[in-house]
GROMACS .gro file of C-alpha atoms in nm:
model
  434
    1MET     CA    1  -1.997   0.796   0.067
    2ALA     CA    2  -1.715   0.982   0.245
    3THR     CA    3  -1.609   1.331   0.139
    4TYR     CA    4  -1.246   1.367   0.033
    5PHE     CA    5  -1.033   1.679   0.033
    6HIS     CA    6  -0.818   1.731  -0.275
    7ALA     CA    7  -0.535   1.977  -0.323
    8HIS     CA    8  -0.628   2.085  -0.673
    9GLN     CA    9  -0.921   2.216  -0.871
   10ILE     CA   10  -1.015   2.243  -1.237
   11GLU     CA   11  -1.073   2.589  -1.378
   12SER     CA   12  -1.354   2.518  -1.626
   13ASP     CA   13  -1.302   2.845  -1.811
   14ARG     CA   14  -0.948   2.743  -1.897
   15CYS     CA   15  -1.019   2.377  -1.970
   16THR     CA   16  -1.031   2.310  -2.342
   17GLY     CA   17  -1.114   1.941  -2.314
   18HIS     CA   18  -0.773   1.795  -2.396
   19LEU     CA   19  -0.760   1.428  -2.308
   20LYS     CA   20  -0.407   1.433  -2.168
   21CYS     CA   21  -0.509   1.455  -1.803
   22MET     CA   22  -0.763   1.176  -1.851
   23HIS     CA   23  -0.517   0.943  -2.021
   24SER     CA   24  -0.241   1.022  -1.767
   25CYS     CA   25  -0.443   0.963  -1.451
   26PRO     CA   26  -0.323   0.638  -1.288
   27THR     CA   27  -0.653   0.568  -1.116
   28GLN     CA   28  -0.879   0.666  -1.409
   29ALA     CA   29  -1.034   0.938  -1.195
   30ILE     CA   30  -1.081   1.192  -1.477
   31ARG     CA   31  -1.362   1.213  -1.731
   32ILE     CA   32  -1.434   1.466  -2.005
   33ARG     CA   33  -1.798   1.575  -1.990
   34ASP     CA   34  -1.936   1.842  -2.223
   35GLY     CA   35  -1.582   1.925  -2.329
   36LYS     CA   36  -1.456   1.986  -1.974
   37ALA     CA   37  -1.247   1.773  -1.742
   38GLN     CA   38  -1.399   1.644  -1.418
   39PHE     CA   39  -1.241   1.423  -1.157
   40SER     CA   40  -1.383   1.162  -0.923
   41GLN     CA   41  -1.349   1.257  -0.556
   42GLU     CA   42  -1.315   0.893  -0.449
   43LEU     CA   43  -1.067   0.777  -0.715
   44CYS     CA   44  -0.827   1.074  -0.717
   45VAL     CA   45  -0.509   1.002  -0.516
   46ASP     CA   46  -0.359   1.353  -0.554
   47CYS     CA   47  -0.047   1.232  -0.731
   48GLY     CA   48  -0.045   1.562  -0.922
   49THR     CA   49   0.013   1.408  -1.264
   50CYS     CA   50  -0.279   1.600  -1.413
   51LEU     CA   51  -0.126   1.930  -1.298
   52THR     CA   52   0.193   1.864  -1.489
   53VAL     CA   53   0.040   1.743  -1.818
   54CYS     CA   54  -0.246   1.990  -1.865
   55PRO     CA   55  -0.153   2.206  -2.169
   56SER     CA   56  -0.405   2.474  -2.070
   57ASN     CA   57  -0.289   2.511  -1.708
   58ALA     CA   58  -0.651   2.454  -1.615
   59ILE     CA   59  -0.573   2.235  -1.314
   60MET     CA   60  -0.458   2.446  -1.020
   61SER     CA   61  -0.311   2.338  -0.687
   62ILE     CA   62  -0.475   2.441  -0.361
   63THR     CA   63  -0.252   2.536  -0.069
   64ASP     CA   64  -0.265   2.789   0.212
   65LEU     CA   65  -0.144   3.147   0.178
   66LEU     CA   66   0.110   3.293   0.422
   67GLU     CA   67  -0.138   3.562   0.529
   68GLU     CA   68  -0.370   3.294   0.661
   69PHE     CA   69  -0.128   3.228   0.948
   70ASP     CA   70  -0.107   3.589   1.067
   71HIS     CA   71  -0.345   3.525   1.358
   72PHE     CA   72  -0.089   3.300   1.532
   73LYS     CA   73   0.129   3.468   1.795
   74TYR     CA   74   0.424   3.246   1.702
   75LYS     CA   75   0.481   3.074   1.368
   76VAL     CA   76   0.705   2.772   1.322
   77VAL     CA   77   0.786   2.650   0.974
   78VAL     CA   78   0.906   2.298   0.892
   79PRO     CA   79   1.063   2.292   0.544
   80THR     CA   80   1.086   1.973   0.347
   81ALA     CA   81   1.444   1.891   0.251
   82VAL     CA   82   1.330   1.938  -0.108
   83LEU     CA   83   1.322   2.314  -0.045
   84TYR     CA   84   1.700   2.320   0.007
   85SER     CA   85   1.747   2.128  -0.319
   86GLN     CA   86   1.585   2.412  -0.513
   87PHE     CA   87   1.902   2.615  -0.451
   88ASP     CA   88   2.250   2.524  -0.569
   89ALA     CA   89   2.502   2.378  -0.329
   90SER     CA   90   2.672   2.714  -0.270
   91ILE     CA   91   2.362   2.819  -0.073
   92HIS     CA   92   2.411   2.705   0.285
   93PRO     CA   93   2.088   2.560   0.432
   94TYR     CA   94   2.117   2.813   0.716
   95ILE     CA   95   2.072   3.091   0.459
   96VAL     CA   96   1.737   2.936   0.369
   97HIS     CA   97   1.645   2.940   0.737
   98LEU     CA   98   1.737   3.307   0.769
   99ALA     CA   99   1.535   3.390   0.458
  100LEU     CA  100   1.231   3.208   0.596
  101LYS     CA  101   1.254   3.419   0.912
  102GLN     CA  102   1.264   3.734   0.699
  103LEU     CA  103   0.934   3.619   0.547
  104GLY     CA  104   0.778   3.632   0.893
  105PHE     CA  105   0.834   3.293   1.054
  106ASP     CA  106   0.955   3.306   1.413
  107ALA     CA  107   1.133   2.969   1.407
  108VAL     CA  108   1.252   2.719   1.147
  109VAL     CA  109   1.274   2.354   1.250
  110ASP     CA  110   1.462   2.113   1.028
  111MET     CA  111   1.350   1.749   1.015
  112ASN     CA  112   1.706   1.628   1.081
  113PHE     CA  113   1.634   1.489   1.427
  114SER     CA  114   1.308   1.315   1.342
  115SER     CA  115   1.448   1.168   1.020
  116SER     CA  116   1.739   1.012   1.208
  117VAL     CA  117   1.513   0.884   1.486
  118MET     CA  118   1.261   0.734   1.242
  119ALA     CA  119   1.537   0.557   1.050
  120TYR     CA  120   1.642   0.393   1.378
  121VAL     CA  121   1.279   0.312   1.467
  122LEU     CA  122   1.226   0.156   1.125
  123LYS     CA  123   1.519  -0.074   1.181
  124GLN     CA  124   1.380  -0.175   1.522
  125PHE     CA  125   1.040  -0.242   1.370
  126LEU     CA  126   1.176  -0.460   1.089
  127GLU     CA  127   1.364  -0.676   1.339
  128GLN     CA  128   1.035  -0.758   1.516
  129TYR     CA  129   0.805  -0.776   1.215
  130ASP     CA  130   0.676  -1.117   1.106
  131GLY     CA  131   0.387  -1.024   0.875
  132PRO     CA  132   0.352  -1.042   0.495
  133LEU     CA  133   0.640  -0.913   0.285
  134PRO     CA  134   0.746  -0.688   0.136
  135LEU     CA  135   0.659  -0.406   0.370
  136ILE     CA  136   0.581  -0.092   0.170
  137SER     CA  137   0.707   0.250   0.279
  138SER     CA  138   0.452   0.497   0.417
  139HIS     CA  139   0.651   0.811   0.336
  140CYS     CA  140   0.467   0.898   0.012
  141PRO     CA  141   0.098   0.984   0.075
  142ALA     CA  142   0.012   0.951  -0.296
  143LEU     CA  143   0.140   0.593  -0.280
  144ILE     CA  144  -0.079   0.522   0.023
  145ARG     CA  145  -0.389   0.650  -0.157
  146LEU     CA  146  -0.294   0.465  -0.474
  147ILE     CA  147  -0.285   0.141  -0.276
  148GLN     CA  148  -0.613   0.226  -0.103
  149VAL     CA  149  -0.787   0.276  -0.438
  150LYS     CA  150  -0.620   0.032  -0.682
  151TYR     CA  151  -0.449  -0.228  -0.462
  152PRO     CA  152  -0.675  -0.263  -0.155
  153GLY     CA  153  -0.537  -0.609  -0.083
  154LEU     CA  154  -0.195  -0.455  -0.011
  155VAL     CA  155  -0.298  -0.201   0.255
  156LYS     CA  156  -0.193  -0.443   0.530
  157GLN     CA  157   0.163  -0.430   0.393
  158ILE     CA  158   0.199  -0.053   0.433
  159LEU     CA  159   0.454   0.030   0.701
  160PRO     CA  160   0.248   0.128   1.009
  161LEU     CA  161   0.493   0.395   1.127
  162ASP     CA  162   0.448   0.771   1.122
  163VAL     CA  163   0.663   0.990   0.898
  164PRO     CA  164   0.936   1.237   1.004
  165ARG     CA  165   0.736   1.549   0.916
  166GLU     CA  166   0.450   1.450   1.149
  167VAL     CA  167   0.688   1.340   1.424
  168THR     CA  168   0.863   1.678   1.396
  169ALA     CA  169   0.536   1.870   1.422
  170ARG     CA  170   0.425   1.659   1.717
  171GLU     CA  171   0.747   1.739   1.907
  172ILE     CA  172   0.702   2.110   1.833
  173ARG     CA  173   0.344   2.095   1.960
  174LYS     CA  174   0.465   1.922   2.272
  175THR     CA  175   0.768   2.137   2.360
  176PHE     CA  176   0.718   2.489   2.224
  177PRO     CA  177   0.410   2.596   2.430
  178GLN     CA  178   0.599   2.531   2.753
  179LYS     CA  179   0.917   2.694   2.628
  180LEU     CA  180   0.735   3.004   2.499
  181ARG     CA  181   0.466   3.010   2.768
  182LEU     CA  182   0.198   3.023   2.504
  183LYS     CA  183  -0.114   2.819   2.451
  184PRO     CA  184  -0.077   2.545   2.188
  185SER     CA  185  -0.346   2.718   1.982
  186GLU     CA  186  -0.134   3.035   1.972
  187ILE     CA  187   0.150   2.856   1.792
  188GLY     CA  188   0.108   2.787   1.422
  189ILE     CA  189   0.304   2.498   1.269
  190ILE     CA  190   0.334   2.519   0.893
  191TYR     CA  191   0.481   2.270   0.646
  192ILE     CA  192   0.635   2.352   0.309
  193ALA     CA  193   0.525   2.082   0.065
  194PRO     CA  194   0.661   1.959  -0.269
  195CYS     CA  195   0.341   1.788  -0.387
  196PRO     CA  196  -0.040   1.794  -0.358
  197ALA     CA  197  -0.043   1.456  -0.182
  198LYS     CA  198   0.145   1.597   0.117
  199VAL     CA  199  -0.097   1.889   0.127
  200VAL     CA  200  -0.382   1.638   0.149
  201SER     CA  201  -0.194   1.432   0.408
  202ILE     CA  202  -0.208   1.740   0.632
  203LYS     CA  203  -0.559   1.857   0.545
  204GLN     CA  204  -0.716   1.511   0.556
  205PRO     CA  205  -0.468   1.242   0.668
  206ALA     CA  206  -0.550   0.880   0.583
  207GLU     CA  207  -0.390   0.737   0.893
  208LYS     CA  208  -0.504   0.969   1.174
  209SER     CA  209  -0.790   1.201   1.264
  210THR     CA  210  -0.589   1.524   1.234
  211SER     CA  211  -0.239   1.629   1.139
  212TRP     CA  212  -0.005   1.796   1.388
  213PHE     CA  213   0.037   2.079   1.135
  214ASP     CA  214  -0.190   2.383   1.117
  215GLY     CA  215  -0.135   2.450   0.750
  216VAL     CA  216   0.077   2.395   0.444
  217VAL     CA  217   0.225   2.610   0.168
  218SER     CA  218   0.380   2.487  -0.154
  219ILE     CA  219   0.743   2.519  -0.256
  220LYS     CA  220   0.628   2.682  -0.578
  221ASP     CA  221   0.444   2.957  -0.389
  222ILE     CA  222   0.710   3.031  -0.131
  223TYR     CA  223   1.013   3.003  -0.361
  224ARG     CA  224   0.933   3.325  -0.550
  225LEU     CA  225   0.913   3.511  -0.218
  226LEU     CA  226   1.214   3.340  -0.070
  227TYR     CA  227   1.459   3.370  -0.358
  228PRO     CA  228   1.536   3.747  -0.334
  229HIS     CA  229   1.600   3.712   0.040
  230VAL     CA  230   1.830   3.414  -0.014
  231ILE     CA  231   2.037   3.602  -0.272
  232ALA     CA  232   2.059   3.914  -0.056
  233ILE     CA  233   2.164   3.719   0.255
  234LYS     CA  234   2.424   3.524   0.060
  235GLU     CA  235   2.603   3.849  -0.034
  236GLU     CA  236   2.694   3.915   0.329
  237PHE     CA  237   2.701   3.558   0.457
  238ASP     CA  238   3.007   3.409   0.625
  239ALA     CA  239   2.948   3.044   0.718
  240GLU     CA  240   3.237   3.042   0.966
  241LYS     CA  241   3.088   3.329   1.167
  242ASP     CA  242   2.717   3.317   1.096
  243VAL     CA  243   2.618   2.952   1.136
  244PRO     CA  244   2.541   2.860   1.499
  245GLU     CA  245   2.727   2.563   1.644
  246ASN     CA  246   2.403   2.379   1.714
  247PHE     CA  247   2.272   2.416   1.360
  248SER     CA  248   2.218   2.090   1.177
  249PHE     CA  249   2.069   2.001   0.847
  250HIS     CA  250   1.940   1.676   0.699
  251SER     CA  251   1.889   1.604   0.331
  252GLY     CA  252   1.593   1.399   0.450
  253TRP     CA  253   1.403   1.128   0.270
  254ALA     CA  254   1.348   1.351  -0.030
  255GLN     CA  255   1.516   1.136  -0.292
  256LEU     CA  256   1.471   0.775  -0.387
  257GLY     CA  257   1.667   0.530  -0.174
  258SER     CA  258   1.730   0.767   0.117
  259THR     CA  259   1.505   0.573   0.359
  260ILE     CA  260   1.681   0.246   0.280
  261ARG     CA  261   2.025   0.401   0.319
  262ALA     CA  262   1.929   0.570   0.647
  263ALA     CA  263   1.797   0.246   0.798
  264LYS     CA  264   2.085   0.039   0.653
  265MET     CA  265   1.858  -0.240   0.529
  266ASP     CA  266   1.916  -0.565   0.346
  267ASN     CA  267   1.680  -0.719   0.087
  268TRP     CA  268   1.530  -0.393  -0.025
  269MET     CA  269   1.400  -0.244  -0.346
  270ALA     CA  270   1.344   0.120  -0.439
  271VAL     CA  271   1.120   0.243  -0.719
  272SER     CA  272   0.990   0.583  -0.829
  273GLY     CA  273   0.753   0.718  -1.092
  274LEU     CA  274   0.389   0.615  -1.114
  275ASP     CA  275   0.423   0.372  -1.403
  276HIS     CA  276   0.717   0.193  -1.244
  277VAL     CA  277   0.553   0.189  -0.902
  278MET     CA  278   0.233   0.038  -1.041
  279ARG     CA  279   0.425  -0.233  -1.226
  280VAL     CA  280   0.596  -0.332  -0.903
  281LEU     CA  281   0.268  -0.325  -0.709
  282ASP     CA  282   0.115  -0.545  -0.980
  283ASP     CA  283   0.401  -0.789  -0.926
  284ILE     CA  284   0.347  -0.791  -0.550
  285GLU     CA  285  -0.026  -0.843  -0.596
  286ASN     CA  286   0.043  -1.135  -0.829
  287SER     CA  287   0.310  -1.285  -0.600
  288LYS     CA  288   0.581  -1.227  -0.858
  289LEU     CA  289   0.809  -1.018  -0.639
  290ARG     CA  290   1.007  -1.239  -0.403
  291ASN     CA  291   1.309  -1.209  -0.177
  292VAL     CA  292   1.232  -0.843  -0.106
  293ASP     CA  293   1.163  -0.745   0.256
  294PHE     CA  294   1.110  -0.373   0.210
  295LEU     CA  295   0.988  -0.165  -0.081
  296GLU     CA  296   1.061   0.206  -0.084
  297ALA     CA  297   0.821   0.349  -0.340
  298MET     CA  298   0.758   0.710  -0.438
  299THR     CA  299   0.511   0.810  -0.707
  300CYS     CA  300   0.717   1.108  -0.829
  301MET     CA  301   1.018   1.035  -1.047
  302LEU     CA  302   1.337   1.034  -0.835
  303GLY     CA  303   1.127   1.089  -0.523
  304CYS     CA  304   0.992   1.407  -0.364
  305ILE     CA  305   1.244   1.620  -0.556
  306GLY     CA  306   1.029   1.541  -0.862
  307GLY     CA  307   0.707   1.664  -0.699
  308PRO     CA  308   0.457   1.869  -0.904
  309LEU     CA  309   0.492   2.171  -0.672
  310VAL     CA  310   0.870   2.213  -0.702
  311VAL     CA  311   1.046   2.471  -0.916
  312ILE     CA  312   1.357   2.318  -1.072
  313ASN     CA  313   1.439   2.010  -1.275
  314PRO     CA  314   1.447   1.703  -1.046
  315TYR     CA  315   1.785   1.592  -1.179
  316VAL     CA  316   1.933   1.933  -1.094
  317ALA     CA  317   1.766   1.911  -0.752
  318ARG     CA  318   1.916   1.567  -0.701
  319ALA     CA  319   2.265   1.695  -0.776
  320ASN     CA  320   2.210   1.991  -0.543
  321ILE     CA  321   2.092   1.787  -0.247
  322ILE     CA  322   2.370   1.531  -0.279
  323LYS     CA  323   2.630   1.809  -0.274
  324GLN     CA  324   2.453   1.985   0.014
  325ALA     CA  325   2.450   1.662   0.215
  326GLU     CA  326   2.824   1.615   0.155
  327ARG     CA  327   2.906   1.972   0.260
  328TYR     CA  328   2.664   2.054   0.538
  329GLU     CA  329   2.504   1.740   0.683
  330ARG     CA  330   2.617   1.621   1.024
  331GLU     CA  331   2.520   1.303   1.206
  332VAL     CA  332   2.251   1.358   1.465
  333GLU     CA  333   2.289   1.209   1.812
  334PHE     CA  334   1.988   1.096   2.013
  335ASP     CA  335   1.911   0.888   2.321
  336LYS     CA  336   1.842   0.541   2.176
  337VAL     CA  337   1.709   0.406   2.506
  338LYS     CA  338   1.441   0.676   2.520
  339VAL     CA  339   1.355   0.620   2.156
  340GLU     CA  340   1.322   0.245   2.214
  341GLN     CA  341   1.093   0.310   2.513
  342LYS     CA  342   0.870   0.537   2.305
  343PHE     CA  343   0.874   0.282   2.025
  344GLU     CA  344   0.746   0.014   2.264
  345GLN     CA  345   0.470   0.256   2.369
  346ASN     CA  346   0.370   0.293   1.999
  347TYR     CA  347   0.460   0.662   2.005
  348TYR     CA  348   0.585   0.639   1.646
  349SER     CA  349   0.301   0.420   1.516
  350LEU     CA  350   0.020   0.536   1.292
  351GLU     CA  351  -0.285   0.640   1.486
  352HIS     CA  352  -0.507   0.387   1.310
  353PRO     CA  353  -0.457   0.131   1.032
  354ILE     CA  354  -0.484   0.235   0.670
  355LEU     CA  355  -0.795   0.086   0.510
  356PRO     CA  356  -0.904   0.038   0.149
  357ARG     CA  357  -1.100   0.329   0.010
  358PRO     CA  358  -1.455   0.224  -0.090
  359THR     CA  359  -1.575   0.329  -0.434
  360SER     CA  360  -1.930   0.382  -0.549
  361PHE     CA  361  -1.906   0.121  -0.827
  362PHE     CA  362  -1.841  -0.161  -0.585
  363ASP     CA  363  -2.126  -0.166  -0.335
  364SER     CA  364  -2.077  -0.287   0.020
  365ASP     CA  365  -2.342  -0.546  -0.068
  366LEU     CA  366  -2.167  -0.833  -0.247
  367VAL     CA  367  -2.475  -0.934  -0.449
  368THR     CA  368  -2.517  -0.578  -0.583
  369SER     CA  369  -2.145  -0.558  -0.673
  370ILE     CA  370  -2.161  -0.887  -0.863
  371LYS     CA  371  -2.467  -0.768  -1.055
  372ARG     CA  372  -2.285  -0.448  -1.151
  373ILE     CA  373  -1.978  -0.639  -1.266
  374LYS     CA  374  -2.193  -0.868  -1.484
  375GLU     CA  375  -2.372  -0.569  -1.634
  376ARG     CA  376  -2.041  -0.391  -1.692
  377ASP     CA  377  -1.903  -0.695  -1.871
  378ARG     CA  378  -2.219  -0.716  -2.085
  379VAL     CA  379  -2.178  -0.352  -2.195
  380TYR     CA  380  -1.804  -0.394  -2.240
  381LYS     CA  381  -1.851  -0.678  -2.488
  382LYS     CA  382  -2.035  -0.438  -2.720
  383LEU     CA  383  -1.757  -0.179  -2.718
  384PRO     CA  384  -1.468  -0.163  -2.967
  385HIS     CA  385  -1.195  -0.218  -2.701
  386ILE     CA  386  -0.963   0.046  -2.847
  387ASP     CA  387  -0.962   0.287  -2.551
  388CYS     CA  388  -0.978   0.590  -2.782
  389GLY     CA  389  -1.121   0.816  -2.510
  390CYS     CA  390  -1.366   0.986  -2.747
  391CYS     CA  391  -1.653   0.898  -2.511
  392GLY     CA  392  -1.485   1.096  -2.231
  393ALA     CA  393  -1.366   0.790  -2.038
  394PRO     CA  394  -1.002   0.670  -2.045
  395THR     CA  395  -1.080   0.309  -2.143
  396CYS     CA  396  -1.370   0.108  -2.277
  397LEU     CA  397  -1.388  -0.079  -1.948
  398ALA     CA  398  -1.409   0.248  -1.752
  399PHE     CA  399  -1.680   0.365  -1.993
  400ALA     CA  400  -1.878   0.045  -1.932
  401GLU     CA  401  -1.858   0.111  -1.557
  402ASP     CA  402  -1.981   0.467  -1.613
  403VAL     CA  403  -2.278   0.335  -1.811
  404VAL     CA  404  -2.371   0.088  -1.537
  405HIS     CA  405  -2.329   0.361  -1.276
  406GLY     CA  406  -2.560   0.593  -1.472
  407GLU     CA  407  -2.291   0.851  -1.544
  408ALA     CA  408  -2.277   0.788  -1.919
  409ASP     CA  409  -2.496   0.654  -2.193
  410VAL     CA  410  -2.398   0.382  -2.440
  411THR     CA  411  -2.469   0.628  -2.720
  412ASP     CA  412  -2.167   0.830  -2.603
  413CYS     CA  413  -1.955   0.565  -2.778
  414ILE     CA  414  -1.926   0.684  -3.136
  415TYR     CA  415  -1.840   0.336  -3.263
  416LEU     CA  416  -2.141   0.182  -3.097
  417THR     CA  417  -2.369   0.463  -3.213
  418GLY     CA  418  -2.262   0.403  -3.570
  419LYS     CA  419  -2.362   0.040  -3.541
  420LEU     CA  420  -2.697   0.112  -3.378
  421ASP     CA  421  -2.788   0.374  -3.636
  422GLY     CA  422  -2.699   0.140  -3.916
  423SER     CA  423  -2.457   0.402  -4.045
  424PRO     CA  424  -2.093   0.320  -4.125
  425ILE     CA  425  -1.861   0.304  -3.828
  426LEU     CA  426  -1.626   0.598  -3.815
  427PRO     CA  427  -1.288   0.488  -3.951
  428ARG     CA  428  -1.039   0.452  -3.667
  429GLN     CA  429  -0.782   0.668  -3.842
  430GLN     CA  430  -1.024   0.961  -3.818
  431ILE     CA  431  -1.020   0.948  -3.441
  432ASN     CA  432  -0.740   1.127  -3.267
  433PRO     CA  433  -0.701   0.983  -2.916
  434GLU     CA  434  -0.522   1.301  -2.809
   0.00000   0.00000   0.00000
């Protein structure tokens, strides 16, 4: 079985065995064993839901520290547009760039150019595409992993184009060494991420062997360092004098619907939030969603501005970024002929197709898988079907799978144990699912 990197860890000392993370996990990746939460490496999609619901703060994100990039001779940072949204609209995006340089970065590269180019490329791709519909956006890495784990039949409908952040990093890797006369290995390219899924997409991408980035820090970690610099710079800042003529800023694809608007599509649908996304994916899987050519889906509510590693309320962030776009965003010009040539050469395509993620319950051998399913169903019939979670599994069906897989014993079900012992079954009202 493959080894998967995840951008969070559970601090056992802090974990008090609440069931909230287990009940909130969309892929049923979490179990409570001996009073402590554990998560399945193969089922976790790094959506970050468990980080936000844990009342003990026992689930911690894993990102790089700024000091880890000190060995690079030249450091380039690529901020997500979500970073700008963490400041109110009176903060010019160029102030954020200046503050990042004061933290030690040598250059700040906005994703404005790549976002505009990829919106154009997406439109070109849709005009040529004749496969199954709807196509599903590839911008949200948690969505990709969710489809790999829970909707494997839909992987072929994931848009096979790269995302602006990777295209930006690739261009930096291609142009900066020559411009600076440095070796590519001497230039560090760092991304600022709003969610664990984007951290994983850089540490262990699903669609290519390696990312073009060298590392990733979270908005939450860098914001506390950045904020004092931003406030200090703002005191002396004069936009008329201080902002270079060639500076441009893009509000990016950080909020729901921005990809669709950028590509100027027809027959689209946009959805955010895990529950809503899964309902729509269920509909696609069951052929209930028709007359939709493109689905923009993001697992965080309102899009990346609702990521688990951001600082402010997503609705405040949404207001900020809309105002910033109105005040500071300028249309980016690019050579469409060159972009079309690179598009024909698959320059913007994913390195390899996204495949379903195998799980240990379903064996590659069909006969073995069928035997396991029959055994699971046999165990499941004995269970109370109330999904109380007292056994440490989120549902009775998940518990039955654990029993078949040897990770739990039927006696872990307190209802079933009561029956086997001949003692009265514990009254349901005495069981608190929380």
